[in-house]
Tab-separated table of C-alpha atoms in Angstrom:
chain	number	residue	atom	x	y	z
A	183	UNK	CA	-21.800	99.121	-3.434
A	184	UNK	CA	-20.059	97.668	-0.385
A	185	UNK	CA	-22.158	96.211	2.570
A	186	UNK	CA	-20.622	96.326	6.257
A	187	UNK	CA	-21.152	92.951	7.864
A	188	UNK	CA	-19.453	92.342	11.304
A	189	UNK	CA	-16.830	94.507	10.618
A	190	UNK	CA	-15.816	92.898	7.106
A	191	UNK	CA	-16.514	94.359	3.865
A	192	UNK	CA	-18.179	92.309	1.034
A	193	UNK	CA	-18.582	93.378	-2.481
A	194	UNK	CA	-21.794	92.660	-3.997
A	195	UNK	CA	-21.289	91.491	-7.983
A	196	UNK	CA	-23.830	91.349	-10.589
A	197	UNK	CA	-24.291	87.628	-12.036
A	198	UNK	CA	-22.545	86.448	-15.047
A	199	UNK	CA	-24.274	87.167	-18.280
A	200	UNK	CA	-24.469	83.357	-18.889
A	201	UNK	CA	-27.415	83.124	-21.230
A	202	UNK	CA	-25.954	85.379	-23.565
A	203	UNK	CA	-22.765	83.766	-23.640
A	204	UNK	CA	-24.304	80.488	-24.537
A	205	UNK	CA	-26.545	82.108	-27.308
A	206	UNK	CA	-23.472	83.218	-28.732
A	207	UNK	CA	-21.732	80.091	-28.965
A	208	UNK	CA	-24.839	78.534	-30.600
A	209	UNK	CA	-24.912	81.175	-33.260
A	210	UNK	CA	-21.411	80.659	-34.184
A	211	UNK	CA	-21.808	76.645	-34.326
A	212	UNK	CA	-24.945	77.167	-36.539
A	213	UNK	CA	-22.800	79.470	-38.601
A	214	UNK	CA	-19.884	77.061	-39.110
A	215	UNK	CA	-22.262	74.199	-39.724
A	216	UNK	CA	-24.058	75.809	-42.262
A	217	UNK	CA	-20.860	76.879	-44.101
A	218	UNK	CA	-19.704	73.270	-44.208
A	219	UNK	CA	-23.339	72.017	-45.302
A	220	UNK	CA	-23.157	74.722	-48.323
A	221	UNK	CA	-19.468	73.888	-49.054
A	222	UNK	CA	-20.441	70.242	-49.318
A	223	UNK	CA	-23.449	70.958	-51.287
A	224	UNK	CA	-21.364	72.962	-53.832
A	225	UNK	CA	-18.700	70.163	-53.878
A	226	UNK	CA	-21.127	67.559	-54.868
A	227	UNK	CA	-23.466	69.679	-57.017
A	228	UNK	CA	-20.932	71.730	-58.829
A	229	UNK	CA	-17.486	70.557	-58.491
A	230	UNK	CA	-17.772	66.886	-58.320
A	231	UNK	CA	-19.798	66.451	-61.517
A	232	UNK	CA	-17.043	68.208	-63.356
A	233	UNK	CA	-14.301	65.607	-61.897
A	234	UNK	CA	-13.588	63.130	-64.604
A	235	UNK	CA	-11.053	60.519	-65.135
A	236	UNK	CA	-8.674	61.812	-67.453
A	237	UNK	CA	-5.533	59.405	-67.104
A	238	UNK	CA	-5.748	55.643	-66.767
A	239	UNK	CA	-2.370	53.794	-66.090
A	240	UNK	CA	-2.601	50.239	-66.520
A	241	UNK	CA	-0.057	47.491	-65.920
A	242	UNK	CA	-1.318	44.347	-67.903
A	243	UNK	CA	0.774	41.138	-67.509
A	244	UNK	CA	-1.753	39.341	-69.259
A	245	UNK	CA	-2.478	38.357	-72.905
A	246	UNK	CA	-5.732	40.430	-73.050
A	247	UNK	CA	-5.590	43.708	-74.843
A	248	UNK	CA	-5.500	46.833	-72.921
A	249	UNK	CA	-8.447	47.800	-74.805
A	250	UNK	CA	-10.473	44.316	-73.854
A	251	UNK	CA	-9.458	44.920	-70.204
A	252	UNK	CA	-10.752	48.326	-70.064
A	253	UNK	CA	-13.814	47.253	-71.507
A	254	UNK	CA	-14.167	44.510	-68.941
A	255	UNK	CA	-13.717	47.269	-66.083
A	256	UNK	CA	-16.085	49.365	-67.548
A	257	UNK	CA	-13.546	52.290	-67.810
A	258	UNK	CA	-13.434	55.002	-70.066
A	259	UNK	CA	-12.016	58.619	-70.296
A	260	UNK	CA	-14.043	61.072	-69.164
A	261	UNK	CA	-16.292	59.035	-66.974
A	262	UNK	CA	-16.912	61.050	-63.349
A	263	UNK	CA	-14.332	60.319	-60.815
A	264	UNK	CA	-16.565	59.182	-58.224
A	265	UNK	CA	-18.403	56.840	-60.386
A	266	UNK	CA	-15.132	54.793	-60.634
A	267	UNK	CA	-15.528	52.420	-57.945
A	268	UNK	CA	-11.876	50.598	-57.283
A	269	UNK	CA	-13.513	47.659	-55.619
A	270	UNK	CA	-16.144	47.180	-58.310
A	271	UNK	CA	-13.787	47.578	-61.325
A	272	UNK	CA	-10.959	45.121	-59.749
A	273	UNK	CA	-13.913	42.441	-59.188
A	274	UNK	CA	-14.943	43.006	-62.729
A	275	UNK	CA	-11.761	42.429	-64.017
A	276	UNK	CA	-10.797	39.559	-61.770
A	277	UNK	CA	-13.988	37.474	-63.306
A	278	UNK	CA	-11.654	36.834	-66.646
A	279	UNK	CA	-10.140	33.305	-66.149
A	280	UNK	CA	-6.793	34.580	-67.198
A	281	UNK	CA	-6.564	37.138	-64.741
A	282	UNK	CA	-5.040	36.095	-61.354
A	283	UNK	CA	-5.545	39.223	-59.503
A	284	UNK	CA	-6.339	42.967	-60.205
A	285	UNK	CA	-5.623	45.992	-58.173
A	286	UNK	CA	-7.276	49.328	-58.711
A	287	UNK	CA	-6.885	52.686	-57.002
A	288	UNK	CA	-7.880	56.306	-57.532
A	289	UNK	CA	-5.664	59.297	-57.539
A	290	UNK	CA	-7.470	62.813	-57.096
A	291	UNK	CA	-8.370	64.674	-59.182
A	292	UNK	CA	-8.710	62.458	-62.391
A	293	UNK	CA	-6.272	59.473	-62.454
A	294	UNK	CA	-7.050	55.701	-62.108
A	295	UNK	CA	-4.343	53.285	-61.569
A	296	UNK	CA	-5.141	49.442	-62.570
A	297	UNK	CA	-2.826	46.598	-61.941
A	298	UNK	CA	-3.570	43.042	-63.547
A	299	UNK	CA	-1.623	40.156	-62.496
A	300	UNK	CA	-1.516	36.961	-65.096
A	301	UNK	CA	-2.276	33.558	-64.110
A	302	UNK	CA	1.073	31.441	-64.658
A	303	UNK	CA	0.676	27.989	-66.209
A	304	UNK	CA	1.630	25.250	-64.050
A	305	UNK	CA	0.974	22.453	-66.297
A	306	UNK	CA	-0.727	21.245	-69.154
A	307	UNK	CA	-3.668	18.449	-68.917
A	308	UNK	CA	-4.603	16.025	-71.583
A	309	UNK	CA	-8.039	15.858	-70.887
A	310	UNK	CA	-10.467	13.060	-72.374
A	311	UNK	CA	-13.768	14.656	-73.238
A	312	UNK	CA	-16.796	13.533	-75.086
A	313	UNK	CA	-15.493	15.280	-78.033
A	314	UNK	CA	-12.016	13.914	-78.132
A	315	UNK	CA	-8.688	14.846	-76.366
A	316	UNK	CA	-8.164	18.540	-75.199
A	317	UNK	CA	-5.030	20.300	-73.986
A	318	UNK	CA	-5.708	22.418	-71.038
A	319	UNK	CA	-3.523	24.834	-69.412
A	320	UNK	CA	-4.047	25.605	-65.790
A	321	UNK	CA	-2.388	27.233	-62.592
A	322	UNK	CA	-1.991	26.026	-59.149
A	323	UNK	CA	-5.440	26.982	-58.276
A	324	UNK	CA	-6.679	24.621	-61.051
A	325	UNK	CA	-8.297	27.089	-63.265
A	326	UNK	CA	-7.970	26.509	-67.031
A	327	UNK	CA	-7.101	29.783	-68.644
A	328	UNK	CA	-6.019	28.475	-71.926
A	329	UNK	CA	-7.057	25.556	-74.361
A	330	UNK	CA	-4.994	24.548	-77.172
A	331	UNK	CA	-3.352	21.751	-79.168
A	332	UNK	CA	-0.702	19.575	-77.760
A	333	UNK	CA	2.110	21.865	-79.247
A	334	UNK	CA	0.798	24.770	-76.843
A	335	UNK	CA	2.042	23.005	-73.680
A	336	UNK	CA	5.042	21.082	-75.027
A	337	UNK	CA	7.261	23.203	-72.583
A	338	UNK	CA	5.074	22.195	-69.595
A	339	UNK	CA	4.902	18.945	-67.563
A	340	UNK	CA	1.544	16.891	-68.464
A	341	UNK	CA	-0.991	16.220	-65.894
A	342	UNK	CA	-2.946	13.432	-67.398
A	343	UNK	CA	-5.827	11.074	-66.017
A	344	UNK	CA	-8.393	13.902	-66.130
A	345	UNK	CA	-12.023	13.413	-67.705
A	346	UNK	CA	-14.744	16.142	-68.251
A	347	UNK	CA	-17.975	16.281	-70.376
A	348	UNK	CA	-16.602	19.193	-72.020
A	349	UNK	CA	-13.750	21.536	-71.636
A	350	UNK	CA	-13.927	25.198	-71.390
A	351	UNK	CA	-12.092	28.401	-70.326
A	352	UNK	CA	-12.692	29.032	-66.794
A	353	UNK	CA	-13.127	25.440	-65.896
A	354	UNK	CA	-12.485	24.649	-62.177
A	355	UNK	CA	-10.499	21.324	-61.774
A	356	UNK	CA	-11.852	19.178	-58.808
A	357	UNK	CA	-10.532	19.741	-55.295
A	358	UNK	CA	-8.655	16.634	-55.278
A	359	UNK	CA	-6.518	17.668	-58.399
A	360	UNK	CA	-6.339	21.205	-56.941
A	361	UNK	CA	-4.563	20.032	-53.618
A	362	UNK	CA	-2.018	17.884	-55.778
A	363	UNK	CA	-1.424	20.784	-58.142
A	364	UNK	CA	-0.587	23.307	-55.151
A	365	UNK	CA	1.733	20.847	-53.803
A	366	UNK	CA	3.299	20.251	-57.103
A	367	UNK	CA	3.762	24.126	-57.176
A	368	UNK	CA	5.651	24.258	-53.935
A	369	UNK	CA	7.794	21.268	-55.243
A	370	UNK	CA	8.491	23.213	-58.191
A	371	UNK	CA	9.444	26.495	-56.774
A	372	UNK	CA	11.515	24.569	-54.018
A	373	UNK	CA	13.316	22.115	-56.165
A	374	UNK	CA	13.333	23.226	-59.981
A	375	UNK	CA	15.936	20.732	-60.767
A	376	UNK	CA	14.005	17.926	-59.575
A	377	UNK	CA	10.629	19.075	-61.025
A	378	UNK	CA	12.262	19.224	-64.253
A	379	UNK	CA	13.248	15.694	-64.564
A	380	UNK	CA	9.397	14.598	-65.083
A	381	UNK	CA	7.794	15.129	-68.233
A	382	UNK	CA	4.463	13.756	-67.106
A	383	UNK	CA	1.990	13.369	-63.857
A	384	UNK	CA	-0.793	11.014	-64.232
A	385	UNK	CA	-3.657	10.964	-61.730
A	386	UNK	CA	-4.959	7.774	-61.025
A	387	UNK	CA	-8.444	8.117	-59.317
A	388	UNK	CA	-8.980	5.409	-56.681
A	389	UNK	CA	-12.377	6.640	-55.232
A	390	UNK	CA	-13.733	10.158	-54.743
A	391	UNK	CA	-11.477	10.744	-51.785
A	392	UNK	CA	-8.253	9.436	-52.656
A	393	UNK	CA	-5.870	8.953	-55.877
A	394	UNK	CA	-2.216	8.025	-56.743
A	395	UNK	CA	0.257	10.084	-58.634
A	396	UNK	CA	2.138	8.027	-61.522
A	397	UNK	CA	5.268	9.979	-62.519
A	398	UNK	CA	6.920	9.602	-65.796
A	399	UNK	CA	10.780	10.603	-65.667
A	400	UNK	CA	12.339	12.047	-68.678
A	401	UNK	CA	15.545	10.038	-68.342
A	402	UNK	CA	14.316	6.667	-67.302
A	403	UNK	CA	11.542	4.410	-69.236
A	404	UNK	CA	9.864	3.678	-65.994
A	405	UNK	CA	6.741	4.925	-64.426
A	406	UNK	CA	6.807	5.529	-60.857
A	407	UNK	CA	3.697	4.902	-58.603
A	408	UNK	CA	3.214	7.513	-55.718
A	409	UNK	CA	0.646	7.997	-53.084
A	410	UNK	CA	-1.037	11.576	-53.180
A	411	UNK	CA	2.054	13.523	-52.003
A	412	UNK	CA	5.384	14.402	-53.393
A	413	UNK	CA	8.237	15.588	-51.742
A	414	UNK	CA	12.093	16.068	-52.516
A	415	UNK	CA	13.283	13.180	-50.458
A	416	UNK	CA	11.005	10.680	-51.902
A	417	UNK	CA	11.774	12.203	-55.546
A	418	UNK	CA	15.534	11.657	-54.761
A	419	UNK	CA	14.869	8.093	-53.602
A	420	UNK	CA	13.004	6.996	-56.410
A	421	UNK	CA	15.878	8.748	-58.760
A	422	UNK	CA	18.459	6.522	-56.843
A	423	UNK	CA	16.283	3.226	-57.300
A	424	UNK	CA	16.179	3.853	-60.752
A	425	UNK	CA	20.053	4.638	-61.261
A	426	UNK	CA	20.441	1.562	-59.405
A	427	UNK	CA	18.295	-0.717	-61.553
A	428	UNK	CA	19.889	0.568	-64.680
A	429	UNK	CA	23.394	-0.101	-63.194
A	430	UNK	CA	22.333	-3.740	-62.411
A	431	UNK	CA	21.248	-3.718	-66.439
A	432	UNK	CA	17.713	-4.740	-65.379
A	433	UNK	CA	16.107	-1.533	-65.944
A	434	UNK	CA	14.566	-2.440	-69.208
A	435	UNK	CA	12.815	-5.380	-67.639
A	436	UNK	CA	11.178	-3.262	-64.892
A	437	UNK	CA	7.088	-2.553	-65.530
A	438	UNK	CA	6.925	-0.094	-62.386
A	439	UNK	CA	8.608	1.244	-59.440
A	440	UNK	CA	5.799	1.700	-56.556
A	441	UNK	CA	7.038	3.602	-53.534
A	442	UNK	CA	3.439	4.211	-51.871
A	443	UNK	CA	4.595	2.461	-48.797
A	444	UNK	CA	7.898	4.435	-48.581
A	445	UNK	CA	9.981	1.443	-49.621
A	446	UNK	CA	10.739	0.753	-53.334
A	447	UNK	CA	8.957	-2.186	-55.027
A	448	UNK	CA	9.842	-3.054	-58.505
A	449	UNK	CA	7.388	-4.840	-60.621
A	450	UNK	CA	8.787	-6.438	-63.875
A	451	UNK	CA	7.411	-6.815	-67.188
A	452	UNK	CA	7.748	-10.826	-66.512
A	453	UNK	CA	8.792	-13.114	-63.800
A	454	UNK	CA	12.560	-13.324	-62.693
A	455	UNK	CA	14.302	-15.844	-60.994
A	456	UNK	CA	14.661	-14.776	-57.393
A	457	UNK	CA	12.401	-11.794	-57.861
């Protein structure tokens, strides 16, 4: 119906039906949410329990058997897919001293991938214990993951001067030793030709916070006393000094070469004129 006001025509309209529109939106939202909830309940109560681990792909770099690793991980074919927690499995495997790292992932609908990285031997340690001398094999983190006779470490440089009440798999070497081992690993990676020229690295502990390293060259019968650090420049200087002493024909009279101050100090087995 039109109303005439001041010569103009206005059309009156019925108010919009907002309450009914809002009600329809709420009904649709409730239906959608209900469907989602029902779907999730059906998934977790019906479908999920039927999902199981059917395939395990294991990449194993260690000496441990596959069955032993799976036992450590608590993994078996047929276990519920969602019970296989990748983080928990990786942590369980990594507790074994021979394992350096473990990576675990799930693949829907029933696969589990496990990759296990082994510890790499950096050196063998001749360790004095209350029960005698033992040979320990450890990596650059100072974790002992193998114990054997001296023959088991014949291809590795020897770190000596260590003493423990008893030796066992999983033994963690002291922080002082670990710091040196990490430096030794870097030296090995960057200068393999120099690293292989020494058969033994002896740790001489001065106190709880300091130590010296005594190197035993394979081709010179003279021990070399260094500080707590090892570098390619210092090793090359040592080799030059030893070669010079051999050229002079006095190498057999040398008891020790000391380079802790940066300059080579020669200590002879007995006094010599002018020395």
